[in-house]
Tab-separated table of C-alpha atoms and ligand atoms in Angstrom:
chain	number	residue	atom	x	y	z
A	1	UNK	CA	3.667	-5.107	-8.638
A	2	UNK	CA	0.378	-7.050	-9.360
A	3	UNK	CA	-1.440	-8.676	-6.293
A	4	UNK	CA	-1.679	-11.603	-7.318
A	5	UNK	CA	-4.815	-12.349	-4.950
A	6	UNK	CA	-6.885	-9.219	-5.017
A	7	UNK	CA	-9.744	-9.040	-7.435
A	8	UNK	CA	-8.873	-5.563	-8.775
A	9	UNK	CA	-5.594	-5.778	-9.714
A	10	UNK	CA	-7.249	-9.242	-12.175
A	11	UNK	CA	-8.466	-8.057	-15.502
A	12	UNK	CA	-12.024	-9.736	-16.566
A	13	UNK	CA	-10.321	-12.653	-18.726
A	14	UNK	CA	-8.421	-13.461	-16.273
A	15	UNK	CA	-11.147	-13.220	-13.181
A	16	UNK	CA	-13.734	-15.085	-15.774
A	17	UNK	CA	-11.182	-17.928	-16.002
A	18	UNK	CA	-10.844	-18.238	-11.982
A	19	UNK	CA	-14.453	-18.436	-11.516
A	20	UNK	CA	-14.573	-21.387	-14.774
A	21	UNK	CA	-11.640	-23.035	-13.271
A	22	UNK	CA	-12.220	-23.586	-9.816
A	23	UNK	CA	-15.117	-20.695	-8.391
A	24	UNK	CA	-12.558	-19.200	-6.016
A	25	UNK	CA	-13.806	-17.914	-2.498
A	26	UNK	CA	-13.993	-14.057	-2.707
A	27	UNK	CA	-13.038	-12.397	0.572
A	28	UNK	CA	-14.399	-8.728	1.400
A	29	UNK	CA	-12.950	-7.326	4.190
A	30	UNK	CA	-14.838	-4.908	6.042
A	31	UNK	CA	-12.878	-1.889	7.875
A	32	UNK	CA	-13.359	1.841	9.419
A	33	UNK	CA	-11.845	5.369	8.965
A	34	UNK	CA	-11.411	5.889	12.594
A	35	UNK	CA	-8.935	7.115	15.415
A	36	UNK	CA	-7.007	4.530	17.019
A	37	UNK	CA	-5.368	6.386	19.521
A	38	UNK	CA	-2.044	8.881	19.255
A	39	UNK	CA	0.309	5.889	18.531
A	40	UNK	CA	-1.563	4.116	15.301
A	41	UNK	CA	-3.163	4.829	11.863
A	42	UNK	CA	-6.657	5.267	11.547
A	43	UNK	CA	-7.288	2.587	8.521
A	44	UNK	CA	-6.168	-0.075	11.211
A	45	UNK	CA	-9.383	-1.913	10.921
A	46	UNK	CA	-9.260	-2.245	7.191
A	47	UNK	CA	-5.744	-2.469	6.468
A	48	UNK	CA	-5.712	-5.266	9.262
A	49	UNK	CA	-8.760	-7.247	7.726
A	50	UNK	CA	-7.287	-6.699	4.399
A	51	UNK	CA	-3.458	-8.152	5.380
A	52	UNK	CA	-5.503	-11.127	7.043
A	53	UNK	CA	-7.487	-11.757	4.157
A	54	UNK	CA	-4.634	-11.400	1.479
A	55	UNK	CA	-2.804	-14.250	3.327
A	56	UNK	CA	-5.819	-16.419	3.836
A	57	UNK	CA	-6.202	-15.541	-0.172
A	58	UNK	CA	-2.331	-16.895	-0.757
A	59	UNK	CA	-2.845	-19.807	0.784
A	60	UNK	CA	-6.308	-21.152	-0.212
A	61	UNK	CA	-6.297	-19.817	-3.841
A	62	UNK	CA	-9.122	-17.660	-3.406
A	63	UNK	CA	-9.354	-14.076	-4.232
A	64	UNK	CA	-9.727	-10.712	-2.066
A	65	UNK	CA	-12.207	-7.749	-2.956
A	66	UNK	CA	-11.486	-4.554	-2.644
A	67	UNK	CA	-12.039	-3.624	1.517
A	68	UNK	CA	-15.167	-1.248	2.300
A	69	UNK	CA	-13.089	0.965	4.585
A	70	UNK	CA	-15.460	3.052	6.190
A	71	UNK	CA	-17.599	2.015	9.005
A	72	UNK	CA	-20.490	3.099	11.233
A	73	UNK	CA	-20.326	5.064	14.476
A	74	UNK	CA	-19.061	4.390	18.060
A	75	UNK	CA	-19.851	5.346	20.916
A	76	UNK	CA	-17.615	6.360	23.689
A	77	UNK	CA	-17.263	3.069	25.199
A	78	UNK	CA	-16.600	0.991	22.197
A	79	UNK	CA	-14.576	2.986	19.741
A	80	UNK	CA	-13.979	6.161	21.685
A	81	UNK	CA	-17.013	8.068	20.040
A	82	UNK	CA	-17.353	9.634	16.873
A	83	UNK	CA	-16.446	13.109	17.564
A	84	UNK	CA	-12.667	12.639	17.438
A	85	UNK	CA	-10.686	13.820	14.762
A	86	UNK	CA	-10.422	11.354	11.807
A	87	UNK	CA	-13.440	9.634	13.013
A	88	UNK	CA	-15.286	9.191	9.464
A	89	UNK	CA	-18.574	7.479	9.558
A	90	UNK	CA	-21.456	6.022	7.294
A	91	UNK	CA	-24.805	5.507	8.615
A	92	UNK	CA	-25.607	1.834	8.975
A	93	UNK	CA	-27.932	1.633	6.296
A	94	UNK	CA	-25.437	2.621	4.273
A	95	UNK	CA	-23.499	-0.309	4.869
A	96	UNK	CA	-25.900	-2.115	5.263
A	97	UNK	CA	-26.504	-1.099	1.470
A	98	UNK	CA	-22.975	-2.054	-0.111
A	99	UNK	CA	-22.547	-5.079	1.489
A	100	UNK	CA	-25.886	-6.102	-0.064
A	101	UNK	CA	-25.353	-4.807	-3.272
A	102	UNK	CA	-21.521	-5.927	-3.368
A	103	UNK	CA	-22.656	-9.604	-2.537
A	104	UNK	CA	-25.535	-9.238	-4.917
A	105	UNK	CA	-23.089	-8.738	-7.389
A	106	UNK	CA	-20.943	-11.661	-6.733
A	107	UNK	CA	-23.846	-13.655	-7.094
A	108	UNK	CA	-24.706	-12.273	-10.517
A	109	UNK	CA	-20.929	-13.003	-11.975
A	110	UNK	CA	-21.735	-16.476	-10.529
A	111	UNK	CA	-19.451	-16.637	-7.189
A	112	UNK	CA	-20.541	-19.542	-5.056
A	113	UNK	CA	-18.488	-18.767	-1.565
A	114	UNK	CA	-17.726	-15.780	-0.243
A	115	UNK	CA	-16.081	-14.452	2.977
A	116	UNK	CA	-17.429	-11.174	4.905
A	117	UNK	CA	-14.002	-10.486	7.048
A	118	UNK	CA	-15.609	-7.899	9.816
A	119	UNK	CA	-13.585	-6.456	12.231
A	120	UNK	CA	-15.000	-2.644	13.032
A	121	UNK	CA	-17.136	-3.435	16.230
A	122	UNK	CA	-20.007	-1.245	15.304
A	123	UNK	CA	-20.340	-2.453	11.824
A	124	UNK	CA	-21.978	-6.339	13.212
A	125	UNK	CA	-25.098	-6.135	12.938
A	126	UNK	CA	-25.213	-4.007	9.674
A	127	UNK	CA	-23.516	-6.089	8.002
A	128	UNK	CA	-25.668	-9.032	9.420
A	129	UNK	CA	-28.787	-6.826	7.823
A	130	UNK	CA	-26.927	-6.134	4.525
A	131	UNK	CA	-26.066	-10.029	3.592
A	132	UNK	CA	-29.715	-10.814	4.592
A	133	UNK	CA	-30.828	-8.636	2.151
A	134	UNK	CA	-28.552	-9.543	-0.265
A	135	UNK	CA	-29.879	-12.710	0.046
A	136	UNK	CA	-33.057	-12.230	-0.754
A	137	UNK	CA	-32.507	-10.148	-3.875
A	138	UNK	CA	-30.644	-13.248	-4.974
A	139	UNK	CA	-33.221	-15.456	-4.541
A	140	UNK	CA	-36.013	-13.083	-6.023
A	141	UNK	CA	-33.720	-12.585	-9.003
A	142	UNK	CA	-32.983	-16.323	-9.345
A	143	UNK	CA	-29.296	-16.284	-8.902
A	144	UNK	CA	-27.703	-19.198	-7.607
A	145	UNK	CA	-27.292	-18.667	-4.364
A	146	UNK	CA	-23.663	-18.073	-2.658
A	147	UNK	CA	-22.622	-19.715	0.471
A	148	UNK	CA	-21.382	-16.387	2.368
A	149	UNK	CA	-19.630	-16.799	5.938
A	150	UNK	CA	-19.329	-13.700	8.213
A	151	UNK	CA	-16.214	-14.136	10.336
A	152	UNK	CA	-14.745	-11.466	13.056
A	153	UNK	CA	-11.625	-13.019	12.603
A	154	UNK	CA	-10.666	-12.037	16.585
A	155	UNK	CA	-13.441	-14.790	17.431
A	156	UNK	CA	-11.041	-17.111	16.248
A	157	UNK	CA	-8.702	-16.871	18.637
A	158	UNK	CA	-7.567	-19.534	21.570
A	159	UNK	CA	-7.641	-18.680	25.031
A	160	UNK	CA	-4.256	-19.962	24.801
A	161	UNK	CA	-3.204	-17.069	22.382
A	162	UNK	CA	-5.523	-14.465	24.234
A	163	UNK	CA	-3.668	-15.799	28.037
A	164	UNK	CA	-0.444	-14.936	26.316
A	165	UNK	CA	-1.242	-11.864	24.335
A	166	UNK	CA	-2.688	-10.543	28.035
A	167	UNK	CA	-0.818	-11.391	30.795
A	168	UNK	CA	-2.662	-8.544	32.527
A	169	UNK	CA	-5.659	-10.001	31.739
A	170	UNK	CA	-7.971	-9.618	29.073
A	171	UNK	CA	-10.059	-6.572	28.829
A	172	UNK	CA	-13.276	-7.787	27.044
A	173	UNK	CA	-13.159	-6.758	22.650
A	174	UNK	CA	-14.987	-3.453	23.239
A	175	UNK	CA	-12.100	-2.203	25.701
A	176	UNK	CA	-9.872	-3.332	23.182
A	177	UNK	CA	-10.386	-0.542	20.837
A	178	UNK	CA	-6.609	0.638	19.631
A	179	UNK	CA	-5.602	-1.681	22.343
A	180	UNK	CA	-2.888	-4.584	22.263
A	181	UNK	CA	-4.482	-7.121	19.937
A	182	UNK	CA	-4.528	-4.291	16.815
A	183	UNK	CA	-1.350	-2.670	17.929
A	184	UNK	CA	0.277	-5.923	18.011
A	185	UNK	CA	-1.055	-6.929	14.965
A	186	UNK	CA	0.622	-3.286	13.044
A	187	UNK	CA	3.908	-4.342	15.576
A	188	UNK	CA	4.081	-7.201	13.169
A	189	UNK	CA	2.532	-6.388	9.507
A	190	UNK	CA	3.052	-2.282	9.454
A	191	UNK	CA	5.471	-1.619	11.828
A	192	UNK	CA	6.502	1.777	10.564
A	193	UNK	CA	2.549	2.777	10.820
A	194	UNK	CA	3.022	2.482	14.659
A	195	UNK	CA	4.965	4.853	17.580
A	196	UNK	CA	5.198	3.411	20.618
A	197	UNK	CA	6.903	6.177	22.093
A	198	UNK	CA	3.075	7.823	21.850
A	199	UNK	CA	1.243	4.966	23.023
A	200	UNK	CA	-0.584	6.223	26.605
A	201	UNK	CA	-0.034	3.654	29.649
A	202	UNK	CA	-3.584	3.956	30.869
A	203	UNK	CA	-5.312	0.938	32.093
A	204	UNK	CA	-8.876	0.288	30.867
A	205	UNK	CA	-11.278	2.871	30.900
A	206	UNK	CA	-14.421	2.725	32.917
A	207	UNK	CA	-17.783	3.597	31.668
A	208	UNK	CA	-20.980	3.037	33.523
A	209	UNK	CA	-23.210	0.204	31.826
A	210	UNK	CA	-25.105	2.569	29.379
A	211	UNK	CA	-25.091	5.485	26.696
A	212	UNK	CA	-25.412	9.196	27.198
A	213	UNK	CA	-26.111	12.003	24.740
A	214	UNK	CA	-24.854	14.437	23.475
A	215	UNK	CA	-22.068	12.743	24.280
A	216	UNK	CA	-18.378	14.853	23.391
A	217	UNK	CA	-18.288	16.734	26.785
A	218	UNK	CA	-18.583	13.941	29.118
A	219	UNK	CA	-15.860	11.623	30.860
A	220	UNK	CA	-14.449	9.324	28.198
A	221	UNK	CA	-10.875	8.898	26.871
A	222	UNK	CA	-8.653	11.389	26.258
A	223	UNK	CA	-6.075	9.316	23.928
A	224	UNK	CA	-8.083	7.522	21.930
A	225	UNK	CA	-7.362	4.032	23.492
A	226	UNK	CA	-10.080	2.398	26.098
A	227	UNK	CA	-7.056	-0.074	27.091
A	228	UNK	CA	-3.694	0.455	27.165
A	229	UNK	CA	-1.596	-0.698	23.947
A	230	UNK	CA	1.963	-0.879	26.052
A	231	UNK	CA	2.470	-4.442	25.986
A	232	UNK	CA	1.710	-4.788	22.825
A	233	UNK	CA	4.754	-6.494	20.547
A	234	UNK	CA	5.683	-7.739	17.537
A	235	UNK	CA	5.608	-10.807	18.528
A	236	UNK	CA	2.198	-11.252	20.098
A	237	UNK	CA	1.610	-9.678	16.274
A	238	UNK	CA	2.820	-12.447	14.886
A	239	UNK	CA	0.941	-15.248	16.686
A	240	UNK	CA	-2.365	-13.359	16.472
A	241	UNK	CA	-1.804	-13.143	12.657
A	242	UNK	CA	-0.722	-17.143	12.379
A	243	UNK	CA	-3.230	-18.600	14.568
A	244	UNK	CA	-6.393	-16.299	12.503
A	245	UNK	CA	-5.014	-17.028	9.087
A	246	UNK	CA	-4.566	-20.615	10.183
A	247	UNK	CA	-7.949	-20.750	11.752
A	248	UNK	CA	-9.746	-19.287	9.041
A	249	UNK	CA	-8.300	-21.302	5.909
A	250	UNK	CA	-9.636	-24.275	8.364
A	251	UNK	CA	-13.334	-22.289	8.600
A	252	UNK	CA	-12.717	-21.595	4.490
A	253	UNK	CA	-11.736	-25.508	3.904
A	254	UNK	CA	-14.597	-26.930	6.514
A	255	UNK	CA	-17.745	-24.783	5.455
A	256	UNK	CA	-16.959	-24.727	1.435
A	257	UNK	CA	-16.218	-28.232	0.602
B	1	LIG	MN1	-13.019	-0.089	14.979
């Protein structure tokens, strides 16, 4: 069935005729191929982004391009580390390189707003790099220049939402790392991605505050998670996912027009 939102299932007529009509917002959400502990799929940073984005798509007319799903390293604090099984990384001038040659592109077919969705924790500040240079080529090539917003759509949440997502108490968004935000989130969108019969009922896992290398034989976790997914639900799913795709057609509407 055709997508009715996502940029490659358009064909050109149809994409040139968006852009004439109205210049839709393009989203490009930004993922990882990573582990996210025993209990969930390792494309939950993309697929995540991607279900976020398609929504905000549906409901604000705009259009979504296809996700870069691979992201940079971690380290064992944020995303567990990179020597785990599954674990698939780019360097960061890598991405730093398609995001600014994806946006460049935009640019050059003439789209005005777009939307960086990033989610992958270690991908921030290459991404930052890679729309800055973008930027600049547009300029230098005399494109008009795009408005382009970088969201981490978890920023968007209330500390309402995060009080009731964490009655525990709320971790920090490094700890959170295949935690009960994401889980939550595949509870609600991709539940049959998800066993929560493997999930591990650790509480947070300490690190002292700085980096060691090599780092696969030292203290770290074990399962993949840095907090513990258990009370993660459906539900809190469902209110993450409402309250970011509300929040961010609000962003969309505020900063475009
Ligand atoms: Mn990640």
């Amino acid at each position: 069935m055709k997508n009715t939102v996502a940029l490659s299932d358009l064909n050109w007529l149809e994409f040139d005729r968006r852009l004439k009509a109205d210049n839709p917002p393009i989203l490009l959400p930004i993922g990882s191929l990573e582990q996210h502990g025993p209990h969930s799929p390792n494309g939950s940073d993309e697929m995540t982004t991607r279900l976020i984005a398609e929504e905000v798509a549906r409901r604000m007319n705009a259009l979504v391009a296809p996700s870069i799903s691979y992201g940079c390293r971690s380290v064992p604090r944020t995303g567990g580390g990179n020597h785990f099984p599954a674990t698939t990384s780019i360097k960061g001038r890598t991405l730093s390189m398609l995001v600014r040659d994806i946006i460049r592109e935009l640019a050059r077919h003439g789209v005005g707003r777009i939307v960086v969705l990033d989610t992958h924790f270690e991908n921030e500040w290459f991404v930052i790099e890679g729309i800055d240079l973008a930027m600049r080529e547009i300029k230098m090539l005399g494109y008009t220049e795009p408005t382009v917003l970088k969201v981490r759509y978890f920023e968007l949440l209330s500390e309402e939402v995060i009080e009731r997502v964490y009655p525990k108490g709320f971790p920090g968004w490094a700890l959170e790392h295949a935690g009960v935000m994401t889980t939550s989130l595949h509870l609600h969108l991709t539940p049959d991605l998800v066993d929560m019969s493997k999930a591990p009922d650790h509480g947070p896992v300490e690190f002292p505050p700085y980096d060691i290398f090599p780092y696969a034989d030292r203290p770290g976790t074990e399962t993949g998670c840095l907090n513990e997914p258990l009370s993660a639900s459906a539900e809190s799913g469902q209110l993450i996912f409402d309250q970011v795709v509300t929040e961010l057609c609000n962003v969309i509407a505020r900063e475009f027009n």
